[in-house]
Coordinates of C-alpha atoms in Angstrom, one line a residue:
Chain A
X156 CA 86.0 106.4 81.2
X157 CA 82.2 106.1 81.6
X158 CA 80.0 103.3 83.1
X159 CA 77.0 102.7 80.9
X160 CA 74.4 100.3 80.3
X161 CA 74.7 99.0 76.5
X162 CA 71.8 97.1 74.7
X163 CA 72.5 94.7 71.9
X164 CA 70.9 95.5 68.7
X165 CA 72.5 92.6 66.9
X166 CA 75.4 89.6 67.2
X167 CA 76.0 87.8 64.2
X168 CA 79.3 86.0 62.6
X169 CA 81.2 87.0 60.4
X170 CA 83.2 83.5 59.9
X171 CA 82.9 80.4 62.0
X172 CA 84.7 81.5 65.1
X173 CA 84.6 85.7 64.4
X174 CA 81.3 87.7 65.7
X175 CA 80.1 91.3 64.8
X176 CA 78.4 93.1 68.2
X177 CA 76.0 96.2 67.5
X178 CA 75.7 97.9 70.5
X179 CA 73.4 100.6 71.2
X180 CA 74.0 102.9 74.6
X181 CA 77.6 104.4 74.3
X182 CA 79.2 107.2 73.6
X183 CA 81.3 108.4 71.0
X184 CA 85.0 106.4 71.5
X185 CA 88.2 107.9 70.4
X186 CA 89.4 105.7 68.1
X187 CA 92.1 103.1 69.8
X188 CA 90.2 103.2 73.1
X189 CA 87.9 100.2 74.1
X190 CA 85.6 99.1 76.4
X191 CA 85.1 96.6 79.2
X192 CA 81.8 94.0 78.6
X193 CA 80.2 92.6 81.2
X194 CA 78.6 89.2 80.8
X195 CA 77.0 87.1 83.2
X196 CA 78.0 84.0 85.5
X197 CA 81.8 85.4 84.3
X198 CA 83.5 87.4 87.2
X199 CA 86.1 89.8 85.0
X200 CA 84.4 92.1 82.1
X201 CA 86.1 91.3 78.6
X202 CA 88.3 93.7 76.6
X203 CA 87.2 94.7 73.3
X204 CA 88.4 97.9 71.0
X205 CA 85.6 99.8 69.6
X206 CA 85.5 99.0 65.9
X207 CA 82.9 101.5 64.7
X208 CA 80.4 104.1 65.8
X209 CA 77.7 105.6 63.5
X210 CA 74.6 107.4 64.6
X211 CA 75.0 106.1 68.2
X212 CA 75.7 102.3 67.6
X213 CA 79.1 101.2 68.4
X214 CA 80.7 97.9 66.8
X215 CA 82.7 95.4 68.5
X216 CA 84.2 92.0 66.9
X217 CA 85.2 89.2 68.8
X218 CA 86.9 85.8 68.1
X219 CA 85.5 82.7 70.3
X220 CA 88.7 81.5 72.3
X221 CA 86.9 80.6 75.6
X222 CA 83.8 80.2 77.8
X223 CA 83.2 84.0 77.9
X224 CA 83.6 84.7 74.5
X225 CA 81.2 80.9 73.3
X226 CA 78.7 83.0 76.1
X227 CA 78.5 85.6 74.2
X228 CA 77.7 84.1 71.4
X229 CA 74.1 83.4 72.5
X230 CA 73.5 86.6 73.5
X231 CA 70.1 88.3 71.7
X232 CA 69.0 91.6 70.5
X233 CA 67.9 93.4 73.4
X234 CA 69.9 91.8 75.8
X235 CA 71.6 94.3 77.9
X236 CA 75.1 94.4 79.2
X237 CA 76.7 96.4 82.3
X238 CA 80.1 97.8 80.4
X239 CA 82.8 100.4 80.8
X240 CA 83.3 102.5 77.9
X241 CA 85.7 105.2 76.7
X242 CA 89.1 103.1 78.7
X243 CA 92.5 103.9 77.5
X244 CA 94.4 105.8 75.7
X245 CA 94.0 105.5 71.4
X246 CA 95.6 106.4 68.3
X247 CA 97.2 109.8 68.0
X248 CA 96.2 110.4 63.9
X249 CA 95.6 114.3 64.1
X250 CA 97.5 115.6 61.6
X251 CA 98.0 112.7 59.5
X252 CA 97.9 113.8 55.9
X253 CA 99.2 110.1 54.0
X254 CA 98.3 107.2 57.3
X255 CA 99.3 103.8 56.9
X256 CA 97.1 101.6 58.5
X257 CA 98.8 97.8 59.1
X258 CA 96.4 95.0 60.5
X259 CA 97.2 91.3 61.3
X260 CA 94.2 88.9 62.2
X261 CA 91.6 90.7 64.4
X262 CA 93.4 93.9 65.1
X263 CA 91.7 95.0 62.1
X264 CA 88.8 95.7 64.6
X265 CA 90.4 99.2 66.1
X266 CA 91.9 100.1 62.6
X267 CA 88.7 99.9 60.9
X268 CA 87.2 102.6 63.0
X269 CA 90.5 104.6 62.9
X270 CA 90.1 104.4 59.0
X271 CA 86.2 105.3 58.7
X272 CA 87.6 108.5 61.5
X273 CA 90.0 108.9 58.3
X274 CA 87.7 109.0 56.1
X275 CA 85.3 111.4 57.9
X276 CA 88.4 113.6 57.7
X277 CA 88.5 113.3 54.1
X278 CA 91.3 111.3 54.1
X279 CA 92.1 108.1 52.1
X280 CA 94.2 105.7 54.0
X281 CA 96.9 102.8 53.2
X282 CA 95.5 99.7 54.8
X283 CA 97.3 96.6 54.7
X284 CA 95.5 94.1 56.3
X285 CA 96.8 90.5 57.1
X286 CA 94.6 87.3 57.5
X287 CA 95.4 83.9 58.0
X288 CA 93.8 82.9 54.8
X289 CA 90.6 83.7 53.1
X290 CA 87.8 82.5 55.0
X291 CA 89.3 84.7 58.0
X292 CA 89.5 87.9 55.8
X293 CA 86.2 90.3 56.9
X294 CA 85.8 93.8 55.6
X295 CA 87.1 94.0 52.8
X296 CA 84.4 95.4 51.2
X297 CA 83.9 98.2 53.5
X298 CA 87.6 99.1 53.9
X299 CA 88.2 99.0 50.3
X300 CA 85.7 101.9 49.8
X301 CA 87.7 104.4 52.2
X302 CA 90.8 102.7 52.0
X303 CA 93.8 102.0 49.5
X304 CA 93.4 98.3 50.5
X305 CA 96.0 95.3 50.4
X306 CA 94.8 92.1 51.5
X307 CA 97.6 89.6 52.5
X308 CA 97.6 86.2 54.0
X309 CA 99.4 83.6 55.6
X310 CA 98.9 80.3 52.9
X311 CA 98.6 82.8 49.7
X312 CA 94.6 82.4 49.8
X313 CA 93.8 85.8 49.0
X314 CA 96.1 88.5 47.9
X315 CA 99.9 88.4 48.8
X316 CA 100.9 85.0 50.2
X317 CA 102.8 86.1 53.2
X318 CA 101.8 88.4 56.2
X319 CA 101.8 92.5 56.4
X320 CA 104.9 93.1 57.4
X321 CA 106.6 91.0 54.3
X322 CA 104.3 92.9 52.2
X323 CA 105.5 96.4 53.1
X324 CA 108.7 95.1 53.0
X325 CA 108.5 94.1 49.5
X326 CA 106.1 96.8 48.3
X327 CA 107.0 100.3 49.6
X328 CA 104.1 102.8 50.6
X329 CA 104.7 106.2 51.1
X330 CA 103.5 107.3 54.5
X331 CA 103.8 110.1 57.4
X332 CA 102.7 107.5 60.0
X333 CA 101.9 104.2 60.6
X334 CA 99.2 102.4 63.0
X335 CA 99.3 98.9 63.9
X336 CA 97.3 96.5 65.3
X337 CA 97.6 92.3 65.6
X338 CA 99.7 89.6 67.0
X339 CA 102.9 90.3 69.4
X340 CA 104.9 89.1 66.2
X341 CA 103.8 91.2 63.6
X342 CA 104.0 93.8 66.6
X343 CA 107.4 93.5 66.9
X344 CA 108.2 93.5 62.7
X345 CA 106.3 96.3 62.8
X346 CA 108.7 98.0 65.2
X347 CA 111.7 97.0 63.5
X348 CA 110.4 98.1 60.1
X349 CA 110.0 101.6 61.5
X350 CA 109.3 103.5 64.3
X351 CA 107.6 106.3 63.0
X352 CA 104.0 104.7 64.0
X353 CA 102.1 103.4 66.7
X354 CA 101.6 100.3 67.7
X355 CA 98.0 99.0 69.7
X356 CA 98.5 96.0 72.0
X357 CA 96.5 93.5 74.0
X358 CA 96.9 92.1 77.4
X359 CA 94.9 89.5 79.8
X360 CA 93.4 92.0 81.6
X361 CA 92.1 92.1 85.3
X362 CA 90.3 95.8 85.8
X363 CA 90.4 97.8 82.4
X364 CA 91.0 100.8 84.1
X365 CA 94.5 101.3 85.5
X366 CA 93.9 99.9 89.1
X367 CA 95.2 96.7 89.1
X368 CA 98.5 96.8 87.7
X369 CA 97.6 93.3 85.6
X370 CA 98.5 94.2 82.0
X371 CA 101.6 96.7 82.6
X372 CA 104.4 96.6 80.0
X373 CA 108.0 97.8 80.0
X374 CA 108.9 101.2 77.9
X375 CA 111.6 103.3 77.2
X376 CA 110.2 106.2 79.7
X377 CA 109.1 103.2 82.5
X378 CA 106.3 100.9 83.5
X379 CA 103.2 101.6 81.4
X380 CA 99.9 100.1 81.9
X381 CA 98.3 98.6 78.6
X382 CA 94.9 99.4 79.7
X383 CA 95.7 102.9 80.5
X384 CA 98.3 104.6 78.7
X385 CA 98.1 102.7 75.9
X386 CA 96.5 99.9 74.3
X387 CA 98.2 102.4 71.8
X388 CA 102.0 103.0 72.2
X389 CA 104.3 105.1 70.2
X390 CA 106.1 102.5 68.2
X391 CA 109.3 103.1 69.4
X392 CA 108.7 103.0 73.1
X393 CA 107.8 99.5 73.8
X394 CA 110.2 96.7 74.8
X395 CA 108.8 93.4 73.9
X396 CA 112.1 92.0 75.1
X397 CA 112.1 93.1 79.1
X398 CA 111.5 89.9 80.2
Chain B
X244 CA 64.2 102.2 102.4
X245 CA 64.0 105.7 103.3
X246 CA 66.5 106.2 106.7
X247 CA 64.5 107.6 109.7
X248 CA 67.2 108.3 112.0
X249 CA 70.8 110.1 111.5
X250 CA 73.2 107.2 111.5
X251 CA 76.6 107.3 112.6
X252 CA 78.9 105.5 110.4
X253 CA 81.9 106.9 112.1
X254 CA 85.2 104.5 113.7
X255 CA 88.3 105.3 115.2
X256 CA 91.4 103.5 114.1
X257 CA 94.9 104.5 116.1
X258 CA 93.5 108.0 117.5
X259 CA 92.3 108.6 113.6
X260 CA 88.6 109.6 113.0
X261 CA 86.9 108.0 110.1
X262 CA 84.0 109.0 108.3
X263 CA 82.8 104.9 107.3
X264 CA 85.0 102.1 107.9
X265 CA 85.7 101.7 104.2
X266 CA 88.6 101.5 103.0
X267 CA 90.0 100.4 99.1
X268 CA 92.4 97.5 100.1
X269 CA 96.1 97.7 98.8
X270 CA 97.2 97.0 95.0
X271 CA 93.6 97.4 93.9
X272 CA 92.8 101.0 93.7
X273 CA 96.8 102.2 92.8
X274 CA 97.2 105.6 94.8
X275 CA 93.6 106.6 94.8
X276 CA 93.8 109.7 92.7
X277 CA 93.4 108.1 89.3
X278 CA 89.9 106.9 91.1
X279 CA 88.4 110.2 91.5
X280 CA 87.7 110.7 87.7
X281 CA 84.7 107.6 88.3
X282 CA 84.0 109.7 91.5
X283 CA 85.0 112.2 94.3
X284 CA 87.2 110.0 96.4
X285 CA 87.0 112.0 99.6
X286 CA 84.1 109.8 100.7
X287 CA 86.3 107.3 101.7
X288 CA 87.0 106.2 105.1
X289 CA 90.9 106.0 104.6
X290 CA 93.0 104.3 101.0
X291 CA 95.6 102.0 101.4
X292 CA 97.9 102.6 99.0
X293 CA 99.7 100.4 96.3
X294 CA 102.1 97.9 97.9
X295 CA 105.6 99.8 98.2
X296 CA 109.3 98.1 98.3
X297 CA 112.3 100.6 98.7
X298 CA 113.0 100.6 94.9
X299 CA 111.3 100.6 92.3
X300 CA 109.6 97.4 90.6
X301 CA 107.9 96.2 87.9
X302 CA 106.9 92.7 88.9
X303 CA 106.1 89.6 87.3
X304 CA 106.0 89.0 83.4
X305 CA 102.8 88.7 81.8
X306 CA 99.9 87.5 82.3
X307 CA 99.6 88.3 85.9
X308 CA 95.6 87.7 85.7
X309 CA 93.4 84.7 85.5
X310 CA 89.9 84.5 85.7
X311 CA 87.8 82.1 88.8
X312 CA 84.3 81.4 89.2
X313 CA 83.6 83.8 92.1
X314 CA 86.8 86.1 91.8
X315 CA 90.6 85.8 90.7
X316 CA 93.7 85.4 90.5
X317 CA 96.6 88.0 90.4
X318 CA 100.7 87.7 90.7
X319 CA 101.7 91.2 89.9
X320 CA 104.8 91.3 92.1
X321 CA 104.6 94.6 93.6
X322 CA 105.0 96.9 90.7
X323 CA 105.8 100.2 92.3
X324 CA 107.6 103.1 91.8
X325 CA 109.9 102.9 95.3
X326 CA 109.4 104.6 98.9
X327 CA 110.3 108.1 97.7
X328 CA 108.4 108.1 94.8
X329 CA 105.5 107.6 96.8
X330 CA 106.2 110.2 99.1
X331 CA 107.3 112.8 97.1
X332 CA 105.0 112.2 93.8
X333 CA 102.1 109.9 94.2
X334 CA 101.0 110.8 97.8
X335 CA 101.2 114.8 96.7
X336 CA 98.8 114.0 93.9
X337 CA 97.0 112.1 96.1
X338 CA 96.8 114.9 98.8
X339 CA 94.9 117.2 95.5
X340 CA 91.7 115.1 95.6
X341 CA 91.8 113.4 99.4
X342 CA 92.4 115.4 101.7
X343 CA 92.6 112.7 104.6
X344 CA 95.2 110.6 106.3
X345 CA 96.0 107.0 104.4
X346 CA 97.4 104.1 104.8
X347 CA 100.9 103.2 103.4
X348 CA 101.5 99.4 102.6
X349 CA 105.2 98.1 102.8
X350 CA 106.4 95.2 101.3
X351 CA 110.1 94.0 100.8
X352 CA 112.8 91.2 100.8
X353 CA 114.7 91.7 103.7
X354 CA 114.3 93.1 107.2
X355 CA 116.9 96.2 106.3
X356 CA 114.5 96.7 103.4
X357 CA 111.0 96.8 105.4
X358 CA 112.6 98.5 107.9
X359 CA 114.0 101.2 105.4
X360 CA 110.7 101.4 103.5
X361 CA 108.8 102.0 106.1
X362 CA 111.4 104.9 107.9
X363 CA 110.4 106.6 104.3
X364 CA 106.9 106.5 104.4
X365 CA 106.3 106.6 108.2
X366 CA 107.8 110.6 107.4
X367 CA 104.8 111.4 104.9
X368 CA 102.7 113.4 106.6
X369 CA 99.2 111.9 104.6
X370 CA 100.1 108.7 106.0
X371 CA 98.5 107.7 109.6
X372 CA 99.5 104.3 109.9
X373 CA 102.1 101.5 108.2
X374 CA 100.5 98.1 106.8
X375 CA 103.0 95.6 107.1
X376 CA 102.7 93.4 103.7
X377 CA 104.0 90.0 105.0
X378 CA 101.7 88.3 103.2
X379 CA 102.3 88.7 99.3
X380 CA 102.2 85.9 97.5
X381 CA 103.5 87.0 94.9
X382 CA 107.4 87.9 95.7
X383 CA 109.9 85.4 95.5
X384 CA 112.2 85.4 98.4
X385 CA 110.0 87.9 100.1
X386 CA 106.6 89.4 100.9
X387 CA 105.0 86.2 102.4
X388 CA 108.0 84.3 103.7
X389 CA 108.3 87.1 106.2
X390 CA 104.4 86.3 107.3
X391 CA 104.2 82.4 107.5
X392 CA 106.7 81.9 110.5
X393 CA 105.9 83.0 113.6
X394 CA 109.5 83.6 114.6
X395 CA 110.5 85.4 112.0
X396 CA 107.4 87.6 112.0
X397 CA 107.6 88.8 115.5
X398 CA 110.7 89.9 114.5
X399 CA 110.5 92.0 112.0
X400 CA 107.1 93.5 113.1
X401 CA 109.5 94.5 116.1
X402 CA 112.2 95.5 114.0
X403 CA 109.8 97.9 112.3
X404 CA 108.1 98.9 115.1
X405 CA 111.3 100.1 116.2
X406 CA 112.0 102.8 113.7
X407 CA 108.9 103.9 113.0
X408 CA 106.4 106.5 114.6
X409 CA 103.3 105.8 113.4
X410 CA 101.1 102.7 114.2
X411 CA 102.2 99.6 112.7
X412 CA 99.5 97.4 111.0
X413 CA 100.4 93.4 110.1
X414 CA 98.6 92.1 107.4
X415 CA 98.5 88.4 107.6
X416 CA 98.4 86.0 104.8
X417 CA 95.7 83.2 105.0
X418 CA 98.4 80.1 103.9
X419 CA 99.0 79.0 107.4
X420 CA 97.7 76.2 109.2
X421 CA 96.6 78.4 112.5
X422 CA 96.1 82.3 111.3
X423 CA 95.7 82.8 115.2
X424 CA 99.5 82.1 115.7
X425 CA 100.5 84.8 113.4
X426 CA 98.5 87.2 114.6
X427 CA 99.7 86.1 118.1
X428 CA 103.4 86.4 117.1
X429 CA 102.7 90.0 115.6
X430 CA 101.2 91.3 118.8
X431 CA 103.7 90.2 120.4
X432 CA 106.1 92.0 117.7
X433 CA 104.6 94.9 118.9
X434 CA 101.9 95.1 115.7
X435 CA 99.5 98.4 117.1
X436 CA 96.5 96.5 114.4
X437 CA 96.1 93.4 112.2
X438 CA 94.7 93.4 109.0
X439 CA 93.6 90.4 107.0
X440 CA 93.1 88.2 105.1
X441 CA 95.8 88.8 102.2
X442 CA 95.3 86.4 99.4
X443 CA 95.2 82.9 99.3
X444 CA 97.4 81.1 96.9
X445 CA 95.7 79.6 94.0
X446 CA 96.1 78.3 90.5
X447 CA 94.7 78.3 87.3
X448 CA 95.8 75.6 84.1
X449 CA 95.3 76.6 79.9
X450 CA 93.3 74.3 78.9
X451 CA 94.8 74.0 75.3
X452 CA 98.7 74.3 76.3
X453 CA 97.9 73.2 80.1
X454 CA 100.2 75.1 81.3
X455 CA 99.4 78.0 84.3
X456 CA 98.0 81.1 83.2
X457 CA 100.1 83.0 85.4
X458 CA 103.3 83.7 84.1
X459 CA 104.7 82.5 87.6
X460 CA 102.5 79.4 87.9
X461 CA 100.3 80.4 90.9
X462 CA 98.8 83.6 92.6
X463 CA 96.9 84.8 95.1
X464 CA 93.0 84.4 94.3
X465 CA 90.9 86.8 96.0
X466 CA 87.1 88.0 95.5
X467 CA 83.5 87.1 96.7
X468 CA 84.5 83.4 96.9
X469 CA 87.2 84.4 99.6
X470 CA 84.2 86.3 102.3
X471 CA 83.5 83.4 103.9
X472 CA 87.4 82.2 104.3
X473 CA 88.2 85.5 105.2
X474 CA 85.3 86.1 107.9
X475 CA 86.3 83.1 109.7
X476 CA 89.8 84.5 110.6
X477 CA 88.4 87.4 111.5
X478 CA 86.6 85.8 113.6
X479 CA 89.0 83.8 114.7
X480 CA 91.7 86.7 115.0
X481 CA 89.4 88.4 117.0
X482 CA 89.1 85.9 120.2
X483 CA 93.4 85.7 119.6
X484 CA 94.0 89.3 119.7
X485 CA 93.2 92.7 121.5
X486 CA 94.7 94.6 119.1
X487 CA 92.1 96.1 116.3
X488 CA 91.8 94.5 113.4
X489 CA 90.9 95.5 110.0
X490 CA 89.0 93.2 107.9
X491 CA 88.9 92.1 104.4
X492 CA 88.4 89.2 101.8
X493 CA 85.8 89.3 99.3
X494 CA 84.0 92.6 100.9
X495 CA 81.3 93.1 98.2
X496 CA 78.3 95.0 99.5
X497 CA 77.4 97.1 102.7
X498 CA 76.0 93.8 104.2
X499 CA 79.6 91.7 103.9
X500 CA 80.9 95.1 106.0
X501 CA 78.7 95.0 108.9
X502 CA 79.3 91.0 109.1
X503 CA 83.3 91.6 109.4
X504 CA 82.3 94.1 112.0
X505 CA 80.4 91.7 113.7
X506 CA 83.2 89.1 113.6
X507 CA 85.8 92.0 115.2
X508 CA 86.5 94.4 112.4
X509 CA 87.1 97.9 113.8
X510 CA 87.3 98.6 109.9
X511 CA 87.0 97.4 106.3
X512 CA 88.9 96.5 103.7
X513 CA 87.5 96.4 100.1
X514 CA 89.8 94.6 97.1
X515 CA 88.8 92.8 94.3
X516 CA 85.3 94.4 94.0
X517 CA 87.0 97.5 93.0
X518 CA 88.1 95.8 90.0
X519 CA 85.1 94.9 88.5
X520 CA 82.7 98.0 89.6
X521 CA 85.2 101.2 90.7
X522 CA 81.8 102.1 91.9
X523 CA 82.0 99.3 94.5
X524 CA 83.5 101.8 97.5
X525 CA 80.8 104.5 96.8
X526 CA 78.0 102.1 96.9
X527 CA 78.9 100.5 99.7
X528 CA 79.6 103.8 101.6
X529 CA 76.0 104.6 100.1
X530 CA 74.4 101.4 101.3
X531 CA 75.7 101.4 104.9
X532 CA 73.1 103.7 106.4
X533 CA 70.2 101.8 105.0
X534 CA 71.4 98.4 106.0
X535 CA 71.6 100.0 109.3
X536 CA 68.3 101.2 109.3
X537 CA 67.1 97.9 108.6
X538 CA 69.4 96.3 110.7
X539 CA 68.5 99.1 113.8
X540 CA 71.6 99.6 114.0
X541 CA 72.4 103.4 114.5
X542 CA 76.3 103.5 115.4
X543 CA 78.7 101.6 113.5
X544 CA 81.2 101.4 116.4
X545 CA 79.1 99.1 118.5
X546 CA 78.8 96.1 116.5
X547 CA 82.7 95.5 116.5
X548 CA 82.7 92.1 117.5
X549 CA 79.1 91.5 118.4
X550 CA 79.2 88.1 117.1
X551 CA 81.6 87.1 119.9
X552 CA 78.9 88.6 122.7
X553 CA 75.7 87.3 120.8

């Protein structure tokens, strides 16, 4: 956990309503952490997992679902913004000689960095990533150089019609472990395809840091707090049906 | 502004020295020690520590957050891991990085319960004084039920007070007509300190499903947007009471502390800023000598209640 200063370097989009922060100011993130944003005339920081870091510029991607997020948008280079960096607790990928990698929407933002950490390793990942349909899918390109990639989406507009758990379902890949990242739903097919992975979630957050007790889930081993011992769970642990 | 003279930022609450009057209020800084990897805790006047029922809790279901303009909303429901778990485990990992007495915070849903959490805690040696949670919005059947009728209130602050060693603290909620009669009815409960304000009860809608935010419909909205709300009472509180009384709502800065001193706090409370900078304690405990200095004010302990004499 580290306070910092970031500066913007650039914030474009990707598709209509999906933006790509370059962010200079932070240090290296373990991959599966994230960081807290500041922005002004908005009380709470934002959330966002660290999607990249390369020679000391760190990538974020956001979707536009409300005020803060539309603010952002019209941020400029140079503009600079009071964050928290280095919060939670990521992926656990030491040691993992054949990864499967398994995105749905905009959790491909965490998994892309955890597959360029792969690739720094000198390993070549599986990465099945799930989009809603075409005009949603981003790095492709990128992924596919470092990655055995599968592209699947939800109305067949690119790839396999049908999302990434239907795939793997349909079309075994040999793994040691899995990491996934997306919506509650795939979450939970995730989870009942197998439990030998890990599974990152999100939360409406208040602090970022553990304090307030906003975002805590139940587990198998008790109350844990999204922001702090995970976003990243072991797959196995989480009860998505407590409540 | 450079500070000329030694100033004395010390208080006395309940026979207990404090270094500064600053003190992280209850379900916003957990049990403290998680705190000291942003920085050395041990600066701090005192901790109140996470809201505790007799068993263990998780709360309310997700989301337990929504945003507001100056500050938010929260309904976590007293997720805790029960009285003995904060005796035995969080307070001794506590006790590793903060060497001074703190304040345990009680909450339950039944006087047997308060009465029994409080036995546990009032036995922790770290602990100096009891906070009386009366005033959570969040617990159905519970929490601020016991803090809106005066009746009851005087009750169980006596029924508390009757098992327990230490100082007992009532924290009042702001939802009342009159916070005066509350803090009355405490007193006269036997309530050795008051602190307030606890949060006020707010909502927020989805604009796309308009539905709440909160999973339970409505919170308790606290922050900067509260100070003014919450200075009032104190204020208020203050020409109602002898007792001492803590103060807090919307602390934010070194400036909003000696301002709830002035109004009658013997000591202060900070919540929601915690959240957003877990600096906010440290710089405020920073910042206090220089405001003095510009205030010429060179011991904290003589403003309590200066407003009332000015």
């Amino acid at each position: 956990m580290k306070q910092a200063t970031l500066t913007l370097l650039t914030n474009k989009a990707l598709t209509p309503d999906v933006y790509e922060m370059r962010l200079a100011g932070a240090d290296r993130p373990v991959p599966g952490s994230f960081l807290e944003i500041g922005l002004d005339g908005f009380f709470l920081k934002r959330p966002f997992g660290a999607a990249g870091y390369k020679d000391g510029v760190l990538t974020v991607y956001y979707r536009v679902v409300g005020a803060g997020t539309e603010a952002m948008t019209r941020l400029s280079s140079g503009a600079k913004l009071e964050a928290l960096t280095m919060l939670g607790t990521g992926f656990n990928y030491k040691g993992s000689t054949r990864p499967l990698i398994v995105s749905g929407g905009l959790g491909i933002a965490p998994l892309k960095y955890l597959a360029d950490c792969f690739h720094e390793a000198g390993v070549r990942p599986a990465f099945v990533a799930g989009f809603r349909c075409r005009s949603d899918a981003i790095l492709i390109d990128e992924l596919s150089k470092i990655c055995d990639l599968f592209v699947t989406t939800d109305d067949g507009s690119l790839g396999y019609h049908g999302n990434a758990v239907e795939f793997l379902k349909q079309n075994p890949v040999a793994f040691d472990r899995y990491f996934a990242c997306g919506p509650e739903p795939m979450l939970r097919g995730m989870q009942r395809f197998s439990v030998n992975g890990q599974l990152s979630l999100e939360a409406r957050m208040g602090c970022g840091f553990g304090a307030c007790m906003g975002c805590s889930i139940t587990t198998v081993s008790g109350f844990k707090r999204v922001c702090k011992e995970g976003p990243v769970f072991d797959a196995g642990e989480v009860i998505f049906d407590a409540r | 502004m450079p500070v000329n003279s030694i100033k004395d930022t010390r208080i006395e609450l309940f026979g207990n020295v404090m270094d500064n009057p600053v003190i992280p209020a209850s379900g916003t800084f957990g049990f403290g020690y998680e705190f000291n990897d942003w920085y050395d805790v041990s600066i701090l006047g005192s901790i109140a520590l996470k809201g505790t029922t007799l068993e263990a809790r998780y709360g309310n279901p997700l989301p337990r957050i929504a945003e507001c303009p100056a500050g938010m909303i929260n309904a976590i429901g007293l997720q805790n891991p029960g009285a003995e778990a904060v005796r035995d485990v969080e307070l001794k990992k506590l006790g590793k990085v903060y060497p001074k007495k703190v304040i345990a915070n009680v909450g339950g849903h039944s006087f047997d319960e308060y009465v029994r959490t409080a036995k546990i805690l009032d036995s922790a040696d770290e602990v100096f004084c009891i906070e009386l949670n009366v005033s959570c919005p969040n617990v159905k059947g519970g929490g601020m039920a016991f803090g809106l009728d005066a009746g009851i209130l005087e009750e169980l602050t006596r029924a508390v007070k009757n098992e327990v060693k230490k100082p007992v603290v009532v924290k009042l909620s702001p939802n009342v007509t009159d916070i005066t009669v509350t803090a009355r009815a405490a007193e006269r409960g036997g309530a050795d300190g008051l602190s307030l304000i606890n949060t006020l009860v707010g909502m927020r809608l989805d604009l796309n499903s308009a539905r709440p935010i909160i999973s339970v419909k409505r919170g308790g909205y606290s922050g900067p947007g509260v100070f003014p709300v919450a200075l009032n009472a104190v204020y208020n509180v203050r020409e109602a009471v002898s007792v001492p009384i803590i103060g807090m709502g919307g602390v934010s800065c070194a400036e909003n502390v000696i301002e709830m001193m002035y109004a009658g706090a013997s000591a202060v409370m900070v919540g929601t800023q915690n959240l957003i900078d877990p600096f906010a304690c440290k710089k405020i405990i920073e910042e206090l000598p220089k405001v003095m200095e510009k205030l010429g004010i060179d011991r904290l302990s003589d403003i309590i209640g200066r407003a009332h004499n000015a």
